[in-house]
CSV table of C-alpha atoms in Angstrom, one decimal:
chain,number,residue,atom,x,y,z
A,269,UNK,CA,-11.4,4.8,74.5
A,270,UNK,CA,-13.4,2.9,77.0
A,271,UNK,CA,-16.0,0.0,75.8
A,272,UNK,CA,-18.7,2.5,76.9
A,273,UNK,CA,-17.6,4.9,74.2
A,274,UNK,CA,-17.0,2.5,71.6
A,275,UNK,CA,-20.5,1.3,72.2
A,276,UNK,CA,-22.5,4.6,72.1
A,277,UNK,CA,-20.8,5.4,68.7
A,278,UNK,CA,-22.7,2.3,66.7
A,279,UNK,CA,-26.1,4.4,68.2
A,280,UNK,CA,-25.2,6.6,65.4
A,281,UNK,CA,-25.7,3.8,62.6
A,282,UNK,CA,-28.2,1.7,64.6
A,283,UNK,CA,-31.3,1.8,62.0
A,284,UNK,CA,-33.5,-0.6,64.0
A,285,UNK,CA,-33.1,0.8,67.5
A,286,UNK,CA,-33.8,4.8,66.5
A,287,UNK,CA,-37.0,2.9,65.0
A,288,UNK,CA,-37.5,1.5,67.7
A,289,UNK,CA,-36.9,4.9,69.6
A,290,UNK,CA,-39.1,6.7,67.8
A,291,UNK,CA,-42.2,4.1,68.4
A,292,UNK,CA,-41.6,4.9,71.9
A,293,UNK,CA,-41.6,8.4,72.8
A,294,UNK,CA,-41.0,9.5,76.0
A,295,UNK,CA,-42.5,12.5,78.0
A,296,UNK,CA,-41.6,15.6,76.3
A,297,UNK,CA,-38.2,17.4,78.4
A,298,UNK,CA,-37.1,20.9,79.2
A,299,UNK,CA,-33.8,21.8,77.7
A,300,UNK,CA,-31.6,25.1,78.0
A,301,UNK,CA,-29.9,25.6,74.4
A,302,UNK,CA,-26.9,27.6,74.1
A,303,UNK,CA,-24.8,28.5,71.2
A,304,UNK,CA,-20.9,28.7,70.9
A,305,UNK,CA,-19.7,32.0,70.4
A,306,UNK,CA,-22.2,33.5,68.0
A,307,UNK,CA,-26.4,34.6,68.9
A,308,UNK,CA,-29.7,33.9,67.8
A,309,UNK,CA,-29.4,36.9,65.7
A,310,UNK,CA,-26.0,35.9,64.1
A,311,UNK,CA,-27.9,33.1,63.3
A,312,UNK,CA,-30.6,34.3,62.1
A,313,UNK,CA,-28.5,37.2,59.8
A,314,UNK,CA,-26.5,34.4,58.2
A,315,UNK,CA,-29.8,31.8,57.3
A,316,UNK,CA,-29.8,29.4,59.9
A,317,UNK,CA,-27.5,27.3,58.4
A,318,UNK,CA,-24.9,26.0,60.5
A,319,UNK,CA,-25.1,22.9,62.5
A,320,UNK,CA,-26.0,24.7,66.3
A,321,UNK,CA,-28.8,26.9,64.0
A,322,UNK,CA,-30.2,23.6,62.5
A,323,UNK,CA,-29.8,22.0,66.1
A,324,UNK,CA,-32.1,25.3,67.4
A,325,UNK,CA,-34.5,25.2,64.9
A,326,UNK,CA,-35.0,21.1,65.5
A,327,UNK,CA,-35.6,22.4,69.2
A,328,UNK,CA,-38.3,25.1,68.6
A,329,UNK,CA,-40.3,22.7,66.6
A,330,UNK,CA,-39.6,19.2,68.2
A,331,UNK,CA,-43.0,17.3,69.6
A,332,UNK,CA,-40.5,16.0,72.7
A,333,UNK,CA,-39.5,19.6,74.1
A,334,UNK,CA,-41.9,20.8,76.6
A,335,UNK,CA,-40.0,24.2,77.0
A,336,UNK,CA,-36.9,25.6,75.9
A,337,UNK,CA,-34.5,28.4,77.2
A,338,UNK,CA,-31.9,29.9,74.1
A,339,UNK,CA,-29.0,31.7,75.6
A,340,UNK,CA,-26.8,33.6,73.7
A,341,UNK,CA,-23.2,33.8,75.0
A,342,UNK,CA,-21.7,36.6,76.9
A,343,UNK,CA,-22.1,39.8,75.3
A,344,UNK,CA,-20.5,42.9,76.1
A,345,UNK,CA,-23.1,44.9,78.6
A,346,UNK,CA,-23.6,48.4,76.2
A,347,UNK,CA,-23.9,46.1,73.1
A,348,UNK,CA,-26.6,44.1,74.7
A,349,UNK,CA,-28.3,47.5,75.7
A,350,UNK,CA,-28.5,48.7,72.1
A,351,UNK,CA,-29.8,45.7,71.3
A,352,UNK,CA,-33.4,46.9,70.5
A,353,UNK,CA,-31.9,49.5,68.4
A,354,UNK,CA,-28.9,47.8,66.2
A,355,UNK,CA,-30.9,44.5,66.3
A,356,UNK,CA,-34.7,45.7,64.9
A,357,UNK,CA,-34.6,43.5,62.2
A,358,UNK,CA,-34.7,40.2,64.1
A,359,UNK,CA,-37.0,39.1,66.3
A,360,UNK,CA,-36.8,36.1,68.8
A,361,UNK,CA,-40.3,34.1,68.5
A,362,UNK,CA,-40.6,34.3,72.3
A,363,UNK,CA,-43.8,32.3,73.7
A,364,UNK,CA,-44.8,31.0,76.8
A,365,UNK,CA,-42.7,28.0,75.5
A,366,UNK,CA,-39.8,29.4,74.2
A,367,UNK,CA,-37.8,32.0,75.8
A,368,UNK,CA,-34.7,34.0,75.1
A,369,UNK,CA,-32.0,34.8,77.5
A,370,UNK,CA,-29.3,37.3,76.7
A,371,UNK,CA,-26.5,37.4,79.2
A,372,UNK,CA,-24.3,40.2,79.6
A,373,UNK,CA,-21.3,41.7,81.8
A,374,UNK,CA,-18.6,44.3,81.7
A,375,UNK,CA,-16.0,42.1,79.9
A,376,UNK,CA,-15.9,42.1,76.0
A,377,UNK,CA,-14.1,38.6,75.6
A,378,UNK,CA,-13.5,35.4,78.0
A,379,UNK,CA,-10.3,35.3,80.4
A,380,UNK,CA,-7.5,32.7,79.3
A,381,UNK,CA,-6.0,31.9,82.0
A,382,UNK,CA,-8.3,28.8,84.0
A,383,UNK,CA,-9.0,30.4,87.0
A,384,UNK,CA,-10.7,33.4,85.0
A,385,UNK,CA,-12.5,30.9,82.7
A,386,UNK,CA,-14.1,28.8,85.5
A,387,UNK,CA,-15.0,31.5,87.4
A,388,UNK,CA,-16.4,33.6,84.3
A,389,UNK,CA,-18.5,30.1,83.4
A,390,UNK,CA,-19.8,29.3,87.0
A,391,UNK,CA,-21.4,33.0,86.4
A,392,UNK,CA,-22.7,32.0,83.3
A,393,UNK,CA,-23.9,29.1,84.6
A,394,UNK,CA,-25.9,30.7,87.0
A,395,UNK,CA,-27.4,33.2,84.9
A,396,UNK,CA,-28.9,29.7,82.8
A,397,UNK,CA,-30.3,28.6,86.5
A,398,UNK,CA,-31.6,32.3,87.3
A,399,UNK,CA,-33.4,32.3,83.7
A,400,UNK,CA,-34.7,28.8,83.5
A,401,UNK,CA,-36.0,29.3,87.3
A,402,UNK,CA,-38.2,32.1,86.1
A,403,UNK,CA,-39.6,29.9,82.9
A,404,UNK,CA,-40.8,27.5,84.9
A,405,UNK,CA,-38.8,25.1,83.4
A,406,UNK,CA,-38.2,21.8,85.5
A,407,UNK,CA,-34.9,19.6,85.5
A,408,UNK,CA,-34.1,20.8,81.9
A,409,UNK,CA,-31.5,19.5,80.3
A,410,UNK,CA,-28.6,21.7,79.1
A,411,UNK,CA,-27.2,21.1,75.7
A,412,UNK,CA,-24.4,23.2,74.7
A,413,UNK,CA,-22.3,23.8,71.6
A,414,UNK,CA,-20.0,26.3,73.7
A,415,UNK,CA,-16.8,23.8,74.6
A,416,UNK,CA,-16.3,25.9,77.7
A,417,UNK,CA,-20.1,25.7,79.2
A,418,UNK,CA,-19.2,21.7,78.4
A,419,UNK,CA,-16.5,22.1,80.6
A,420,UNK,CA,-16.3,24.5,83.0
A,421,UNK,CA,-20.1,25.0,84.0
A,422,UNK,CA,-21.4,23.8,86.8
A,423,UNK,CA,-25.0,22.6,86.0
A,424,UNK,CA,-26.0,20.8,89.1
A,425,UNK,CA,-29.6,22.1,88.2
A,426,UNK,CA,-29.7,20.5,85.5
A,427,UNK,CA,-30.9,16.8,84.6
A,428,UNK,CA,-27.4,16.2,82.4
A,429,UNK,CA,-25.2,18.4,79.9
A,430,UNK,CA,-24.3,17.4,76.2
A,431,UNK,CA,-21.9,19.0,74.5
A,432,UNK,CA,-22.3,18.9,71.0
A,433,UNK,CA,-19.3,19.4,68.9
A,434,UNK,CA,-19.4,21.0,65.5
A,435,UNK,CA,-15.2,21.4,65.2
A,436,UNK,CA,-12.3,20.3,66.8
A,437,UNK,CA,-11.7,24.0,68.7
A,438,UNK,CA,-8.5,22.8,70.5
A,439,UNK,CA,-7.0,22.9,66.4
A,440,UNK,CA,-8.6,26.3,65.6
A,441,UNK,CA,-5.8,28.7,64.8
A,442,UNK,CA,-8.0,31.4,65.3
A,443,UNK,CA,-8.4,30.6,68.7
A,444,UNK,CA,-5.3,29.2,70.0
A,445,UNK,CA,-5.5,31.6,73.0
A,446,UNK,CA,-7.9,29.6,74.2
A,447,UNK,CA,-6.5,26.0,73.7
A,448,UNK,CA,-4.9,26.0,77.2
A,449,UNK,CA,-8.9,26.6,78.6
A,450,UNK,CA,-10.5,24.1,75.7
A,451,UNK,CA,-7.7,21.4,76.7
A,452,UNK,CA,-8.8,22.0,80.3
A,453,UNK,CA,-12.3,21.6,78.7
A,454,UNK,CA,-12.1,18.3,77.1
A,455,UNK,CA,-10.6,17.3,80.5
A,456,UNK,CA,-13.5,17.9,82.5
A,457,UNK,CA,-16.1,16.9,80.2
A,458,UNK,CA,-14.1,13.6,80.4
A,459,UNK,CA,-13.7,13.6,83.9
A,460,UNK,CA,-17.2,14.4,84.8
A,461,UNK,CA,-18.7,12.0,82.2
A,462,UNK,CA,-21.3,14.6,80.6
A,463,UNK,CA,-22.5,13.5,77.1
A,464,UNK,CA,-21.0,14.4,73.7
A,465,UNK,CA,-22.3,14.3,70.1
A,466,UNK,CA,-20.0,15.1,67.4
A,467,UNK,CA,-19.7,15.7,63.7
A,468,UNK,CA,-17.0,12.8,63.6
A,469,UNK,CA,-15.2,10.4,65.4
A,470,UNK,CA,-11.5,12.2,65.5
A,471,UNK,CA,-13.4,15.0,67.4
A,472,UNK,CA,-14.8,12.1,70.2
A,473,UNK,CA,-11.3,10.5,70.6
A,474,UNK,CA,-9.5,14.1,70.9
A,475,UNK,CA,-11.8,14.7,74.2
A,476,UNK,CA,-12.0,11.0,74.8
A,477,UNK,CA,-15.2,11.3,77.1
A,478,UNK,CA,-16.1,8.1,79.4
A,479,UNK,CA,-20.0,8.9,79.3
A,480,UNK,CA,-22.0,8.4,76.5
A,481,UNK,CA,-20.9,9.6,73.1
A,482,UNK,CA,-22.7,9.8,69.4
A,483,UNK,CA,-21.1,10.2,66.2
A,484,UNK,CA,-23.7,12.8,64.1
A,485,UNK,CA,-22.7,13.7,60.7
A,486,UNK,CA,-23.4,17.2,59.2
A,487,UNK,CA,-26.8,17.0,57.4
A,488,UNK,CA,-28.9,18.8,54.6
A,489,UNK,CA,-32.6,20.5,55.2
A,490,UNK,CA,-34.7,18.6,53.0
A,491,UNK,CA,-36.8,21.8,52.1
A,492,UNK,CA,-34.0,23.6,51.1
A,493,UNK,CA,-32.9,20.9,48.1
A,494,UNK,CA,-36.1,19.6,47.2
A,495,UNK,CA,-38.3,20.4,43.5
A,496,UNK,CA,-37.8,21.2,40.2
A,497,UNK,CA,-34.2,22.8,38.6
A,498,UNK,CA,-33.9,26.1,39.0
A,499,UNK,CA,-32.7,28.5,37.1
A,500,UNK,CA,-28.7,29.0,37.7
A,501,UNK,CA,-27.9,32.9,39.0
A,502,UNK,CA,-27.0,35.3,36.2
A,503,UNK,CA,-23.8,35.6,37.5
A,504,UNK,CA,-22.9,32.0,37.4
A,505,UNK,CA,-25.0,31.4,34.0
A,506,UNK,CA,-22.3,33.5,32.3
A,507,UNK,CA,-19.1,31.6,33.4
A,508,UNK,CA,-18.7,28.7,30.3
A,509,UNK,CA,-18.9,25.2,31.9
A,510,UNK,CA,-17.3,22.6,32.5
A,511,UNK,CA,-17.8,24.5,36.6
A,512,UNK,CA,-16.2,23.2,39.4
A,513,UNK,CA,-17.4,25.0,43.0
A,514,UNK,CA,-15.7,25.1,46.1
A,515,UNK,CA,-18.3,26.8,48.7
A,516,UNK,CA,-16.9,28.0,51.8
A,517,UNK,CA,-15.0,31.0,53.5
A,518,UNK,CA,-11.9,31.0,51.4
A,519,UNK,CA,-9.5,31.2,54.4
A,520,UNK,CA,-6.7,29.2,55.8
A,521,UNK,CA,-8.4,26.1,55.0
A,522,UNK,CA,-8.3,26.4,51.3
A,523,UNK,CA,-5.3,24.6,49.9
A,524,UNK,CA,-4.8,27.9,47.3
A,525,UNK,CA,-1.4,26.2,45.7
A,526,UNK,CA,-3.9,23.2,44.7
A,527,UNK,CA,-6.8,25.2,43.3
A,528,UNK,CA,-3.8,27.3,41.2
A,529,UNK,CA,-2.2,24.0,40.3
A,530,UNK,CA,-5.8,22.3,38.9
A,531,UNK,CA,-6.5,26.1,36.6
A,532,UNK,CA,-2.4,25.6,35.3
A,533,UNK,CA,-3.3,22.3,34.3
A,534,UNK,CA,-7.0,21.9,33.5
A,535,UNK,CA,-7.7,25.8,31.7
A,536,UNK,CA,-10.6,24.8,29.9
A,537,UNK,CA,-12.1,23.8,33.6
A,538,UNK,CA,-13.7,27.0,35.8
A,539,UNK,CA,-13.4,26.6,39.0
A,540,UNK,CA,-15.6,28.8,40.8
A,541,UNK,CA,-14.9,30.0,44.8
A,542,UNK,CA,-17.8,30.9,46.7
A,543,UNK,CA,-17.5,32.4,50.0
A,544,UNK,CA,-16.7,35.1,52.4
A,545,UNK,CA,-13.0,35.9,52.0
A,546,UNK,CA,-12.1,37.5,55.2
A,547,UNK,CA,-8.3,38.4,54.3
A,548,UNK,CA,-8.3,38.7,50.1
A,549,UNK,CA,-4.3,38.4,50.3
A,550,UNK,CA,-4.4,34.9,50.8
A,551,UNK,CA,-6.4,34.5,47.7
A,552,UNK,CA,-4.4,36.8,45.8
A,553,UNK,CA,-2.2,34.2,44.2
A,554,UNK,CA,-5.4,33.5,42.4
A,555,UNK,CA,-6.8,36.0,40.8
A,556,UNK,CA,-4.3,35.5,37.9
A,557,UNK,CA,-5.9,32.6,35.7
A,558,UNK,CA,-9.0,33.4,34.4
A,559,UNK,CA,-10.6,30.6,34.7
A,560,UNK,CA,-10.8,30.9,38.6
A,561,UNK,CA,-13.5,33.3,39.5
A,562,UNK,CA,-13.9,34.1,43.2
A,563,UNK,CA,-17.3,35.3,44.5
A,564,UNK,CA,-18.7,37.0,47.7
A,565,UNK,CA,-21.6,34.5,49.7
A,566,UNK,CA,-24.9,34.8,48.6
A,567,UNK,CA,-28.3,33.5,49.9
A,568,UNK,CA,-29.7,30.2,50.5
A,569,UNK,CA,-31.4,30.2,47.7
A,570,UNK,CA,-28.9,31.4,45.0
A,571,UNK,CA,-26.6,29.3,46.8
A,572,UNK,CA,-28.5,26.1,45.8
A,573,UNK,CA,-29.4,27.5,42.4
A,574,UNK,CA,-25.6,27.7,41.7
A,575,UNK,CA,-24.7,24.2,43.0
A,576,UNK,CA,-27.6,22.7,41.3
A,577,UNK,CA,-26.6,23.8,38.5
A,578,UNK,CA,-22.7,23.0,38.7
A,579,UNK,CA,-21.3,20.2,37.1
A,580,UNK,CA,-18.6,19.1,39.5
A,581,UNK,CA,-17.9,20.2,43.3
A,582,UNK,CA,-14.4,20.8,45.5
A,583,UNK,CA,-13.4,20.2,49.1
A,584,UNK,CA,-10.0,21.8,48.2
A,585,UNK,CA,-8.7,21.8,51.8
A,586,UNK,CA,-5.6,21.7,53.5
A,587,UNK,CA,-4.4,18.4,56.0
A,588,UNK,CA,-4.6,20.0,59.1
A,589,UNK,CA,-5.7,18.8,62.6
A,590,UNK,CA,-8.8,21.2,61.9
A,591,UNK,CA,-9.8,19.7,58.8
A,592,UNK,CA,-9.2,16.1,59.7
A,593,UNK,CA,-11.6,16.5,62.0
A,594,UNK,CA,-14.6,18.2,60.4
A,595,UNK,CA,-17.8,16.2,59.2
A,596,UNK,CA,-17.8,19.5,55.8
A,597,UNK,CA,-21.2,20.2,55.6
A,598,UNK,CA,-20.5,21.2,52.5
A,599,UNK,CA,-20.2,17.7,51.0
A,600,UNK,CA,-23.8,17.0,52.3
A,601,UNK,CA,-25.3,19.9,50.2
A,602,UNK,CA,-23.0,18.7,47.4
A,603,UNK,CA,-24.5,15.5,47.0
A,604,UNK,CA,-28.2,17.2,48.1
A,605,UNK,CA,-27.3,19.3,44.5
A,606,UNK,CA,-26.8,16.1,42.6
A,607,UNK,CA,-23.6,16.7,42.1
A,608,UNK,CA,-20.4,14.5,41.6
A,609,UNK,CA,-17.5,15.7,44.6
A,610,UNK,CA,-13.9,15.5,44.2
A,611,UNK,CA,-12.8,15.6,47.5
A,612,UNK,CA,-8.9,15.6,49.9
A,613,UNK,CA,-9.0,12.1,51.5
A,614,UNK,CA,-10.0,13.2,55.0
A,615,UNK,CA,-11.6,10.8,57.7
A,616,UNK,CA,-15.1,11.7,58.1
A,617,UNK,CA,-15.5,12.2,54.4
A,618,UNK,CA,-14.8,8.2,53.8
A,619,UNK,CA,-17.9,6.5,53.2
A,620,UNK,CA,-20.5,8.8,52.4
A,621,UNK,CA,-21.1,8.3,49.4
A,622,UNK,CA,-19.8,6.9,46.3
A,623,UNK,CA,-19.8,9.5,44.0
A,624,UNK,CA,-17.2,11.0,46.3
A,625,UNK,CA,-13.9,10.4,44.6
A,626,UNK,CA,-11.0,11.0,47.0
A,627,UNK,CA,-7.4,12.2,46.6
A,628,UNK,CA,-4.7,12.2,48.9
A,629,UNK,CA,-3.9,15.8,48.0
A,630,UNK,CA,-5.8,18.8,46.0
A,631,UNK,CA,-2.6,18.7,44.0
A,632,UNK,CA,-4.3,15.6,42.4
A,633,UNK,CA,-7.7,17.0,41.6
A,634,UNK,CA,-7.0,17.3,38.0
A,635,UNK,CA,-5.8,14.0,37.7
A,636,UNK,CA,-9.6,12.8,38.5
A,637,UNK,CA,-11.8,15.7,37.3
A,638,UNK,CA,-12.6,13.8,34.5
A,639,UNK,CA,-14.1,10.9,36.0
A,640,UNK,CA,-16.6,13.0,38.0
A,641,UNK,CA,-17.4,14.7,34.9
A,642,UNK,CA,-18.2,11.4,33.2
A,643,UNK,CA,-20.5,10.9,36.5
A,644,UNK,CA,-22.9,13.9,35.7
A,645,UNK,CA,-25.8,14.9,38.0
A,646,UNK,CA,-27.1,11.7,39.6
A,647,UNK,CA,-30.8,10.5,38.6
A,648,UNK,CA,-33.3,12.6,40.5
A,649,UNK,CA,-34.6,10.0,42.5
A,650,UNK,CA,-31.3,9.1,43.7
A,651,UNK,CA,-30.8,12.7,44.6
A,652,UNK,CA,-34.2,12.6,46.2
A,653,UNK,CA,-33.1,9.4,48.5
A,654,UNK,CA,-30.1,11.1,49.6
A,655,UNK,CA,-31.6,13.5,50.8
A,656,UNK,CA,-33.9,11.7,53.0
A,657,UNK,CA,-31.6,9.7,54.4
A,658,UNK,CA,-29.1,12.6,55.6
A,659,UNK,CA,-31.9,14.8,56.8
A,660,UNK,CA,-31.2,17.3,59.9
A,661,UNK,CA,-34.4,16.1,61.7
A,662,UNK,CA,-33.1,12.3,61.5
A,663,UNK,CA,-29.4,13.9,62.8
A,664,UNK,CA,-31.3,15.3,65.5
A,665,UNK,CA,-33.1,13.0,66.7
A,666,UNK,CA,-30.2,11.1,67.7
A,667,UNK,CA,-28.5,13.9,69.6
A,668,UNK,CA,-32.0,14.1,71.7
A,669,UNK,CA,-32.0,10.5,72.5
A,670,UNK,CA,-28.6,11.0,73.5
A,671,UNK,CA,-29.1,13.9,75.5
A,672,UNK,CA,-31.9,11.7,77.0
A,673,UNK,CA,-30.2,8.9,78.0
């Protein structure tokens, strides 16, 4: 990793210069905002909840953006024609600031092979010029959570490109098609020195870019976590505490021997899975102890209800490549409930907070549930600081100074 590198990380924990940053605001910019793989009205359908939402949302609202383009990413051509009709209940809040672009073409899914990837993302590319042209917006900045518009696109138009970085996609297993074309990626966004922000540091050194480079942690939405207790779901009222919640999509991260091992040897514990389970087999092993109950997602708002309300909280996954790299938003709404966490011993988990109590394995959860138990819900004011501190706008902030610079 080059000095350069090493040096733009410490912007991430540098208190007194985004002070100073922040006293001394520059002209508001144009940007072009593009997601990865899902649209605006994924995002919208699902809460605005991930990291690229929250990044949006910053974007629409933020003093220091003069205009803003959102592009979805390539969507089959039909599909985007029936948009009006399959997508009626969302609505883009287009302005004479804010516009939406919508790319299409005949293709329902990206080439692999190179060749078809870069010429398939100098289109795209393009298509951002053509659309930001007619919005009259000037030198705009593109920021990207797509690792292939990092890579591939050419974006002499615009003033610089930032890739922002929510996973390590070169460890996804459920797109290893594509890790020839993200590898390829990561190469060029290196090569070319374009900006990245990431959710941890193992995602920077995998692409190992030489231009500047940000460490930004998964936050909470302050709105979301703040006021009085409320009431816990009827659902979740009726399962007999002590409750442990694991909240995610109960796939191949999940460490399912672990979470069976903790119900063998802590019964009188309930551990409570919360998530979309998009292949119920490989929870199966499961649904034989009754004290682990398994739930579909719910809202927002039930979804805080039930943590605030919890007494303890999981991040029961697996060592992977994929999960050594992730900044789990989940432990940030965690801690935003008040809860204690017991958490795998994973890098960008370290140091967040000490009522984190890590394990090297999920085998050893119930060796420790007892200690988070003893910690309880932290005092509200505590709660109320943590919150504050590990807000999205402050994340934000940093990635538009970056994307700045």
């Amino acid at each position: 990793m080059s000095e350069h590198t090493d040096a733009s990380y410490a912007l991430s924990e540098d208190d007194a210069g985004a002070e100073a940053d922040r006293n001394s605001r520059p002209d508001p910019t144009d940007f072009v905002f593009t997601f990865s793989y899902e649209t605006y009205t994924d995002a919208v359908r699902r809460g605005m909840m991930r990291p690229p939402d929250r990044i949006l949302s910053s974007l629409m609202r933020s003093p220091e953006v003069r205009r803003l383009l959102v592009a979805d990413p390539y969507r089959w051509m039909p599909r985007v024609a029936a948009s009006p009709l399959l997508d009626r209940d969302v609505r883009f809040p287009e302005d004479e600031r804010i516009a939406y672009h919508r790319p299409a073409r005949l293709r329902r899914e990206d080439p692999v092979d190179l060749p078809g990837v870069a010429t398939e993302y100098s289109r795209y590319a393009r298509s951002l010029e053509r659309a930001a042209s007619r919005q009259g917006l000037i030198a705009p900045h593109l920021l990207t959570t797509n690792p292939l518009v990092a890579g591939f696109a050419p974006a002499d138009w615009a003033s610089g490109v930032t890739f922002f970085a929510r996973d390590d996609w070169l460890s996804s297993p459920a797109r290893q098609a594509y890790w020839p074309a993200y590898r390829e990626a990561y190469r060029r966004i290196a090569e070319t020195g374009r900006s990245v922000a990431a959710v941890s540091a193992e995602i920077i050194d995998r692409i190992g870019p030489t231009g500047p480079a940000m460490v930004v942690p998964n936050g909470v939405e302050p709105d979301e976590w703040l006021g009085l207790l409320p009431a816990a779901p009827a659902w979740f009222a009726e399962i007999p505490g002590p409750r442990a919640v694991y909240v995610g999509t109960l796939d191949s991260r999940l460490d399912v021997p672990g979470i069976a091992d903790l119900a063998t040897r802590r019964p009188e514990l309930q551990v409570v899975l919360l998530g979309p389970c998009p292949d119920p087999e490989y929870v199966a092993a499961l649904r034989r102890f009754a004290n682990v109950h398994i739930h579909p997602s719910v809202a927002r708002a039930e979804l805080v209800a039930t943590l605030r309300n919890a007494e303890v909280c999981l991040l029961a996954h697996r060592r992977t490549p994929l999960t050594e790299a992730m900044s789990p938003l989940k432990v940030y709404e965690y801690l935003a409930a008040g809860m204690p966490v017991v958490s795998i011993d994973l890098p960008p988990v370290r140091g967040i907070d000490d009522r984190v109590l890590l394990v090297d394995s999920v085998a050893d959860f119930a060796d420790v549930v007892d200690d988070a138990l003893e910690l309880g819900r932290v005092p509200e004011e505590c709660r109320i600081d943590f919150i504050a501190a590990n807000s999205w706008s402050a994340r934000h902030e940093m990635v538009f100074a970056l994307a700045r610079a």
